[in-house]
Coordinates of C-alpha atoms in Angstrom, one line a residue:
Chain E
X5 CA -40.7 29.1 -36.1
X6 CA -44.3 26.9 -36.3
X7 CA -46.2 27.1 -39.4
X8 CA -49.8 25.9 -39.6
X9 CA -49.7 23.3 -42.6
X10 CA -51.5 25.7 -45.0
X11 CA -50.0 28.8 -44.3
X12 CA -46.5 26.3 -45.4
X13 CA -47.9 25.2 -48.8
X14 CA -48.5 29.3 -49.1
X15 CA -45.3 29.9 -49.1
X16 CA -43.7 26.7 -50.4
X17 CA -46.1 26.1 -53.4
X18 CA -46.3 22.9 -55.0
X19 CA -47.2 22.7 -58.7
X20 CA -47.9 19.3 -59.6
X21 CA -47.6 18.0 -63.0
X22 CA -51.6 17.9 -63.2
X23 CA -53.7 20.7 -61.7
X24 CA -57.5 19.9 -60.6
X25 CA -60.2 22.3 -60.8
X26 CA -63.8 22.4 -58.9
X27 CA -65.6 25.7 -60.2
X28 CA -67.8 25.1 -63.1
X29 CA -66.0 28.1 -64.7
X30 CA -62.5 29.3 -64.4
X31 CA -62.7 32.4 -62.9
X32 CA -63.9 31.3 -59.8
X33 CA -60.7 30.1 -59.0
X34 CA -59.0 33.5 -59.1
X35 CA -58.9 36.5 -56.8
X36 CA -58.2 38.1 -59.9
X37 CA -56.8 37.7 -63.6
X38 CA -54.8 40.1 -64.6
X39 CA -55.0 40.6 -68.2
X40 CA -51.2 41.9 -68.4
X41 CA -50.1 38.1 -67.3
X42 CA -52.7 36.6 -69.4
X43 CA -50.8 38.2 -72.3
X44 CA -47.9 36.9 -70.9
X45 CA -48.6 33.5 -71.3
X46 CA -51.0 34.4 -74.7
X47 CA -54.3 33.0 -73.0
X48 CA -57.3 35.1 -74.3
X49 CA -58.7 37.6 -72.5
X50 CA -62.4 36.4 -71.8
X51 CA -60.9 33.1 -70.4
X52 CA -61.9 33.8 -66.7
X53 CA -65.5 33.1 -68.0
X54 CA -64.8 30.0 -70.1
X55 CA -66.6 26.6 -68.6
X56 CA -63.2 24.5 -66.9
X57 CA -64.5 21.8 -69.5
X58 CA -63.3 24.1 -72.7
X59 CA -59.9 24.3 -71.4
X60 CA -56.8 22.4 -73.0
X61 CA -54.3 20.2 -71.1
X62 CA -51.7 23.2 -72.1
X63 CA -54.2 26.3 -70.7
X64 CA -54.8 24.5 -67.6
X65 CA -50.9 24.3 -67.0
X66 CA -50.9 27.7 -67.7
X67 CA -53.5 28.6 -65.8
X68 CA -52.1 26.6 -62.7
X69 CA -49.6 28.4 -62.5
X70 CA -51.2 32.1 -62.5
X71 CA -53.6 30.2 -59.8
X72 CA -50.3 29.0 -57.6
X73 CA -48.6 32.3 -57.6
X74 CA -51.6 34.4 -56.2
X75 CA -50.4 33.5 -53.3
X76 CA -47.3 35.2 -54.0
X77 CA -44.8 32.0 -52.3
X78 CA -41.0 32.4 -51.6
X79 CA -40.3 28.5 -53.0
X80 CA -41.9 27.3 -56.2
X81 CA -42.2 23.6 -56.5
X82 CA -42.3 22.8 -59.7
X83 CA -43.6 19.0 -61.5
X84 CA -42.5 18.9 -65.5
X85 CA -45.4 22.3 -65.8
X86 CA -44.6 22.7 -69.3
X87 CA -45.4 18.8 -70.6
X88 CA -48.4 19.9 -72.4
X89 CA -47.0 23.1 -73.7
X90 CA -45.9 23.7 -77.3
X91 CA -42.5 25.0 -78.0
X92 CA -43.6 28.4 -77.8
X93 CA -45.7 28.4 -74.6
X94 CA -42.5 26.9 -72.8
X95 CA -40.7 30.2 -73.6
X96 CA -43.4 32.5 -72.6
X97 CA -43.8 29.8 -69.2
X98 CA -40.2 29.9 -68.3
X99 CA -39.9 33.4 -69.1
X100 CA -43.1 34.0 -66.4
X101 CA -41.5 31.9 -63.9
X102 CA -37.9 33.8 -64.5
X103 CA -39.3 36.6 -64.0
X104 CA -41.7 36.1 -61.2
X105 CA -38.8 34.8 -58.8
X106 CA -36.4 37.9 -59.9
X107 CA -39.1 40.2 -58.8
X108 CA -40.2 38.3 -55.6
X109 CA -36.9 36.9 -54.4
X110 CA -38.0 33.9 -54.4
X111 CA -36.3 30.4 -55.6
X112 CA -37.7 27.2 -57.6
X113 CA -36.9 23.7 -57.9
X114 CA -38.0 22.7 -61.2
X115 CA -38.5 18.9 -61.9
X116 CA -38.4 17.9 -65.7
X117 CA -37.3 15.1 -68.3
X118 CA -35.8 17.9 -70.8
X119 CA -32.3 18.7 -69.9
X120 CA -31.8 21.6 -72.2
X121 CA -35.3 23.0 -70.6
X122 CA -32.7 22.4 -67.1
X123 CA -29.9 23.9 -68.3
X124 CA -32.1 27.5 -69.5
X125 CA -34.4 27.9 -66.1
X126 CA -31.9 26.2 -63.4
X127 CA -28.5 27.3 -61.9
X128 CA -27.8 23.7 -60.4
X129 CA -29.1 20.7 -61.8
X130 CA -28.9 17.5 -60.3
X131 CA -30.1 13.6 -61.5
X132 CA -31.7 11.0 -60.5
X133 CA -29.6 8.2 -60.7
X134 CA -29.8 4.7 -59.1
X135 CA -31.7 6.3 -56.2
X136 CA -29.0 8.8 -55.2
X137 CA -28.6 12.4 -56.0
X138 CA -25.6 13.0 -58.9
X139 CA -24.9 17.0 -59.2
X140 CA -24.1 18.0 -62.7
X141 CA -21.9 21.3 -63.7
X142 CA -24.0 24.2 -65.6
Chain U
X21 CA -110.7 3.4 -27.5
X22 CA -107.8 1.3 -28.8
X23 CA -109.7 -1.9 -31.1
X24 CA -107.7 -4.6 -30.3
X25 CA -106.3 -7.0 -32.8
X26 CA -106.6 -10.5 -33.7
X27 CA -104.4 -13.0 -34.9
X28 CA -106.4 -13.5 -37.4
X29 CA -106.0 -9.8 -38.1
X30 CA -102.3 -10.3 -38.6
X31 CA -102.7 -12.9 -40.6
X32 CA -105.4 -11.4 -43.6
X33 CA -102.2 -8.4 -43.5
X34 CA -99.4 -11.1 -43.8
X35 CA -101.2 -13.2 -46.7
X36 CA -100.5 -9.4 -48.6
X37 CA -96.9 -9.5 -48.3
X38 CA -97.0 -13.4 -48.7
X39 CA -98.4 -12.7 -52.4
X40 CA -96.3 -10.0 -53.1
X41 CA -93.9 -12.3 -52.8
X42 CA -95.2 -14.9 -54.8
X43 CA -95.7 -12.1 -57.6
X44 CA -92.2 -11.2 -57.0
X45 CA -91.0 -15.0 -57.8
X46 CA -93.3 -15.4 -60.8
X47 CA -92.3 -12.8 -62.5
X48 CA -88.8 -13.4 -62.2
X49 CA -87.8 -10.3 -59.7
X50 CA -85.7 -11.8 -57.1
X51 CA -87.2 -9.5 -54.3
X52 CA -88.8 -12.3 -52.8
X53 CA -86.3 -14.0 -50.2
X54 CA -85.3 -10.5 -49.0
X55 CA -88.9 -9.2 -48.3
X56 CA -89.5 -12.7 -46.4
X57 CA -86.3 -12.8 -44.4
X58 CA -87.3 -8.4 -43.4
X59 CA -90.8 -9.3 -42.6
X60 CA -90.4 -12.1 -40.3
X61 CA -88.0 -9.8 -39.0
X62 CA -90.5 -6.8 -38.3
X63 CA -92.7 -9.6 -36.8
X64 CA -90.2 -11.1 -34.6
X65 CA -88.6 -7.8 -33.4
X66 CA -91.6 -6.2 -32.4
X67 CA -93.4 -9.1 -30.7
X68 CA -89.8 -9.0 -28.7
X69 CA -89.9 -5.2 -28.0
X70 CA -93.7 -5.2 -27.4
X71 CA -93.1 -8.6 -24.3
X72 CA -90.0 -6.1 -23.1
X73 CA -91.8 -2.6 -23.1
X74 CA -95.1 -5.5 -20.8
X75 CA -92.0 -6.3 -18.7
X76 CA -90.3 -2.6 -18.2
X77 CA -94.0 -0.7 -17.6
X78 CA -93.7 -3.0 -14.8
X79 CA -90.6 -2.8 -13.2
X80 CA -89.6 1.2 -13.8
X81 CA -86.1 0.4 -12.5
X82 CA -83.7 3.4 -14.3
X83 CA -81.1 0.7 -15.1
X84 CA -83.3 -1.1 -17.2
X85 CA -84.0 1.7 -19.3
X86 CA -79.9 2.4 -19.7
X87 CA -79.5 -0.6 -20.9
X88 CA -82.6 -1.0 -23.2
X89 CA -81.1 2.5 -24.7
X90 CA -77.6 1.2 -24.7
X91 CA -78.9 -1.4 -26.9
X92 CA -80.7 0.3 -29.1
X93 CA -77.8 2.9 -29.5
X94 CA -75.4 0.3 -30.8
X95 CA -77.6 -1.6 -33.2
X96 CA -78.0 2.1 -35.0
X97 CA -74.9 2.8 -34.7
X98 CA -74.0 -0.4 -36.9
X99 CA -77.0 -0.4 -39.4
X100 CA -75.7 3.2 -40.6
X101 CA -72.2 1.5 -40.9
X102 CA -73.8 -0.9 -42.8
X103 CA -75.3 1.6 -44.7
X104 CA -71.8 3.1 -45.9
X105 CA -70.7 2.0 -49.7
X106 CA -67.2 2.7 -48.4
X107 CA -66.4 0.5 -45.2
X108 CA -64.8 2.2 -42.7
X109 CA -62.5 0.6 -39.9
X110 CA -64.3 -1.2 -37.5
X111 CA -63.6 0.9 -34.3
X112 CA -63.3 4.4 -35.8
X113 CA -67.0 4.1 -37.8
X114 CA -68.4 2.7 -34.8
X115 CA -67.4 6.0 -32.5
X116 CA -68.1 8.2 -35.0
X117 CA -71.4 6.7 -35.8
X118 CA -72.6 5.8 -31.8
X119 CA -70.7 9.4 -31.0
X120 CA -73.2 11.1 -33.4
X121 CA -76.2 9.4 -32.4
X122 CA -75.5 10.3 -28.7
X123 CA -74.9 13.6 -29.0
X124 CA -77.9 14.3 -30.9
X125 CA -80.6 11.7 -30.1
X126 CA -80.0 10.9 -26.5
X127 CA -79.2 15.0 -25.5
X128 CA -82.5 15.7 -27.1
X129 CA -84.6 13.0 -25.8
X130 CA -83.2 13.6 -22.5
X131 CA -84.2 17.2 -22.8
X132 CA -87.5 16.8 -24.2
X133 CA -88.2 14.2 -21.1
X134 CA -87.4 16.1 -18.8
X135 CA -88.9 20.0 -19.9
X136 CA -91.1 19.0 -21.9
X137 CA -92.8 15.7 -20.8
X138 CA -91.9 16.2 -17.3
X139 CA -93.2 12.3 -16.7
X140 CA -93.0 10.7 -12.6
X141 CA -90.3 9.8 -13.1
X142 CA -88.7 11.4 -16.2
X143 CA -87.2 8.4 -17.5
X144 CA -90.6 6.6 -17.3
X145 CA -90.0 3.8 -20.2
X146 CA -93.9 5.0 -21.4
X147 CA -92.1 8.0 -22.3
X148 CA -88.9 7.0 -22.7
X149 CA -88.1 4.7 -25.1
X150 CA -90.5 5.4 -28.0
X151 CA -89.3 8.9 -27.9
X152 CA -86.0 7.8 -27.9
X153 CA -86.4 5.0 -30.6
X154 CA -88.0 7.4 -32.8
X155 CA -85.4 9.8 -32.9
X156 CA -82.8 7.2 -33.3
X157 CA -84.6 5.9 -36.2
X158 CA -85.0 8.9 -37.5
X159 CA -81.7 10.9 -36.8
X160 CA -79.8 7.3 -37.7
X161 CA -81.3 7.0 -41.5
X162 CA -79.6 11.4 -41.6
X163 CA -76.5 10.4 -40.4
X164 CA -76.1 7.5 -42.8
X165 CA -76.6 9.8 -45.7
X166 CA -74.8 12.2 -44.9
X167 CA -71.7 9.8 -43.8
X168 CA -72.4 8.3 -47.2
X169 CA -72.1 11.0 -49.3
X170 CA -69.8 13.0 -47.6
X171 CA -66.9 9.3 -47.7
X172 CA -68.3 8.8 -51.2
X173 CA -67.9 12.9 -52.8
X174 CA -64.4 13.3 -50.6
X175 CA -63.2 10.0 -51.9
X176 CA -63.9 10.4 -55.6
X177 CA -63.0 14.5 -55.7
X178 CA -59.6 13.9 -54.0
X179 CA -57.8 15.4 -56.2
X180 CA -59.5 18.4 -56.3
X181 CA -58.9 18.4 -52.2
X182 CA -55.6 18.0 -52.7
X183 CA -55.2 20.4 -55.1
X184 CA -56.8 23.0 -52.6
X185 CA -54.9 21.8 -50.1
X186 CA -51.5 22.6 -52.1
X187 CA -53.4 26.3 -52.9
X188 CA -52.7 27.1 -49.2
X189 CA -56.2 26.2 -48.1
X190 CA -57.0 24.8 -45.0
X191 CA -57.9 21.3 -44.4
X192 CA -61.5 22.7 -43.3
X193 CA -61.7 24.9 -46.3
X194 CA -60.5 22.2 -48.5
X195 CA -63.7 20.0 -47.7
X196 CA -66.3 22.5 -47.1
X197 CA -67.9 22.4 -50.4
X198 CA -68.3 19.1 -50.3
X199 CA -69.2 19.2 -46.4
X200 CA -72.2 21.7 -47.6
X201 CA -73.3 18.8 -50.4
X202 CA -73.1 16.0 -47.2
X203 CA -75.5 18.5 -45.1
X204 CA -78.2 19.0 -47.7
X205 CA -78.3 15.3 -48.6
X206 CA -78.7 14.1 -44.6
X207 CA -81.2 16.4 -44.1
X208 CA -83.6 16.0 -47.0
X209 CA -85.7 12.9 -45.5
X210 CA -86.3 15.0 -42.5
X211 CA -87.2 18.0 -44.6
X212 CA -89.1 15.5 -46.8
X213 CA -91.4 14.6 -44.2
X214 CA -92.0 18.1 -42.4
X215 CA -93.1 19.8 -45.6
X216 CA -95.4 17.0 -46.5
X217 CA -96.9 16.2 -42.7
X218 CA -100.5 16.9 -43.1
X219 CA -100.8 17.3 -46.8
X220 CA -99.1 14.4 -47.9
X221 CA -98.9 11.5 -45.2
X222 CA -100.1 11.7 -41.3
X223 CA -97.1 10.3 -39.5
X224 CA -96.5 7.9 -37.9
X225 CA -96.9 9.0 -34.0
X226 CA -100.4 10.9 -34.8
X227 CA -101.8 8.2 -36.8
X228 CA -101.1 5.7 -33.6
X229 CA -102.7 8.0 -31.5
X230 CA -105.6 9.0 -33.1
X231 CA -106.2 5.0 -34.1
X232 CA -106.0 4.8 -30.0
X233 CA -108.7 7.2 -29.2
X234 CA -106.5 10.6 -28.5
X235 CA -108.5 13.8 -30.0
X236 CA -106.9 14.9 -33.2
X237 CA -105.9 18.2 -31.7
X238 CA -103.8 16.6 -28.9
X239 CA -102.4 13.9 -31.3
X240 CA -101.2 16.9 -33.8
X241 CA -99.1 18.8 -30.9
X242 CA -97.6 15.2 -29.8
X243 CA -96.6 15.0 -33.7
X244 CA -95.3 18.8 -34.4
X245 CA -93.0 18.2 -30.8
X246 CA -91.9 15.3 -32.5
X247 CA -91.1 16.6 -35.6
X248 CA -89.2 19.7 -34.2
X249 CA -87.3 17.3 -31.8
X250 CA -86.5 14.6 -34.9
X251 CA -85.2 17.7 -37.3
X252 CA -83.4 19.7 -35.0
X253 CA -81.7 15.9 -33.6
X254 CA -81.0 14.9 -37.1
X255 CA -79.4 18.4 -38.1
X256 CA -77.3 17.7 -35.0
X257 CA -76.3 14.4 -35.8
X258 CA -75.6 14.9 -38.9
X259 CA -73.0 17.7 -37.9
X260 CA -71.1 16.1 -35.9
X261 CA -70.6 13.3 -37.9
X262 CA -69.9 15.4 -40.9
X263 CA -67.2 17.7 -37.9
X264 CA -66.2 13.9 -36.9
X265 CA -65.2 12.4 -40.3
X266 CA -63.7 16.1 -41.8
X267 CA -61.6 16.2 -38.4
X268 CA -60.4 12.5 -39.1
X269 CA -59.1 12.1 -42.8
X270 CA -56.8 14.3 -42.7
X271 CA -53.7 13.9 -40.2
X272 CA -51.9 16.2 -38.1
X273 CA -50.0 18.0 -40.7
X274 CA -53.3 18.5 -42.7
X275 CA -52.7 16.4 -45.4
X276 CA -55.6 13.9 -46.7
X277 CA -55.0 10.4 -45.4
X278 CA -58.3 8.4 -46.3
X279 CA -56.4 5.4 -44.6
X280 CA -57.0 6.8 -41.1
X281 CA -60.6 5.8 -41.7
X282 CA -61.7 3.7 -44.5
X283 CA -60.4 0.2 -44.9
X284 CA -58.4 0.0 -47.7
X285 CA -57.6 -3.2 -49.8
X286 CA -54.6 -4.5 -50.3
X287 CA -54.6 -5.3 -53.4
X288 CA -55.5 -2.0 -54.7
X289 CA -52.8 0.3 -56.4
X290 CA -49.9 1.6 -55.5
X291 CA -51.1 5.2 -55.6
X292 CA -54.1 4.7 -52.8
X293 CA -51.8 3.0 -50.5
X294 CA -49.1 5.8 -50.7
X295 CA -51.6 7.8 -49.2
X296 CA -50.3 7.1 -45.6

């Protein structure tokens, strides 16, 4: 089957560790913003009309994500995305992503430094060690 | 009639820039060796052009005029590499730059000679070549900006390509914003000059005329061709190279690879030079 490149990175979404922005506000960069997955993540309401300037290393990472899944992919690539998030934005962020791939049938590889982060979000984790791939046992 | 001049004439003009320059050096402004070095070089290119236009009125021979054009293509071509802030391979800029300038200044030349002009014959070098250098001149200083700014905006904003690129968008998509920015700024010293012909400065072709003896009314048509011919060439020109450049940093799987065009150092960082 031949993919053009972008219709790919559609539906094998990459979400790097730090997300770029070009619109002087952030609702440009939506479709849409649903306010029920705003709430989700507890980002305020009005935010689609804040200046990309106001936001916070932790609101962009949330925000990245909303952006990425417009598109609705069947693979999330996932970076370390919760880096800059306090303790509680992790929850709501791994809860979003839970629930997003139940829903969609879809299936994530999520890259991160925090093993116990692994062990919640991932059925197989593997390491990084001395170049080659070392499976570990949930 | 055209009043001739003398080279004594010349001269009173030069002694201007000569104490320019000696203004320059008093007060310390380190213009002076530059404005030297580009004035003797007016002077010496155009005495040269002015012996080789003598010679070609003479002998009309179509080859002549090829490679007089030919000539004049590829010394454009390099001044707007030279132009660029961020140097581009050799081969690639060269193409891209010569490719632009053919499509646009030698397609419209060639058109206007031959519909408009309608010269015996069409390529008559009268005709010919300062049609043709104008609109290189002009369409050349439109393509530089807009190569300029277009390298320049994509290099600094790459992450924000690459970001749109990993949104699903296509590589044309990715780039159009900044495309748009590269248009607008290749096209403003053309716009410039239409919107202030008449009320602002009398260009260049009109003023020659007139100073000749031609009646203002015939001089002004001459002119507004001209203008039509340089703005419509430019807006070409700078397309294509704009199409040309977007087509060419990115690779066949769409993914930004500046190193297909610019020359990159070797002793810059480890991230640029991933970009392969």
């Amino acid at each position: 089957m031949q993919l053009k490149a972008n219709e790919w990175r559609k539906k094998v979404a990459l979400l790097s560790a730090e997300t770029h922005w070009w619109f002087d506000s952030v609702g440009e960069h939506f479709k849409a913003l649903s306010s029920e997955n705003l709430q989700l993540l507890d980002l305020p309401e009005d935010i689609s009309t804040w200046a990309v300037t106001r936001l916070s290393s932790g609101e962009k990472q949330r925000l990245g994500l909303l952006r990425l899944l417009e598109n609705m992919p069947d693979v999330l690539l996932l970076d370390e995305p919760t880096a800059n998030l306090d303790k509680q934005n992790v929850n709501l962020f791994e809860k979003f992503v839970d629930n997003y791939l139940l829903a969609n049938s879809a299936c994530a590889i999520w890259v991160s430094h925090d093993a116990e982060q692994l062990k919640r979000v991932s059925a197989l984790q593997y390491e990084i060690i001395s170049g080659g791939l070392v499976s570990h046992v949930n | 009639m055209l009043i001739e001049l003398s080279t004594l004439d010349l001269s009173l003009a030069a002694i201007l820039v000569l104490l320019l320059g000696l203004l320059s050096w008093r007060m310390s402004l380190g213009i002076t060796a530059q404005l030297y070095i580009a004035a003797l070089r007016t002077t010496v290119q155009l005495l040269l052009i002015g012996l080789v236009l003598k010679t070609l009125f003479e002998n009309t021979h179509i080859v002549f005029i090829i490679i007089i054009a030919t000539v004049m293509l590829s010394v454009a071509g390099w001044e707007i590499l030279s132009r660029q802030q961020r140097k581009l391979k050799l081969w690639w800029g060269l193409g891209i730059s010569t490719g632009s300038l053919f499509v646009s200044s030698f397609l419209i030349t060639l058109l206007c000679l031959t519909t408009v002009i309608n010269a015996e014959p069409w390529y008559h070098p009268q005709y010919a070549i300062p049609l043709l250098g104008m609109l290189l001149g002009n369409t050349m200083t439109g393509i530089a900006l807009g190569m300029d700014r277009l390298v320049q905006t994509a290099w600094q904003q790459r992450p924000a390509i690459e970001q749109r690129l990993m949104l699903g968008q296509t590589a044309d998509n990715a780039i159009s914003d900044i495309r748009r920015e590269a248009m607008r700024a290749g096209m403003i010293p053309i716009i410039n000059s239409m919107a202030a012909a008449g009320l602002v400065s009398l260009p260049g072709l009109m003023t020659g005329q007139i100073l000749a003896g031609a009646a203002p009314v015939e001089a002004v048509k001459y002119q507004i061709l001209i203008m039509f011919m340089i703005s419509s060439g430019t807006g070409l020109g700078v397309i294509s190279v704009l199409w040309l450049i977007s087509k060419r940093i990115f690779d066949e799987r769409e993914r930004l690879c500046f190193k297909r065009l610019l020359k990159i150092e070797k002793n810059l960082s480890e991230e640029i030079r991933k970009q392969k």
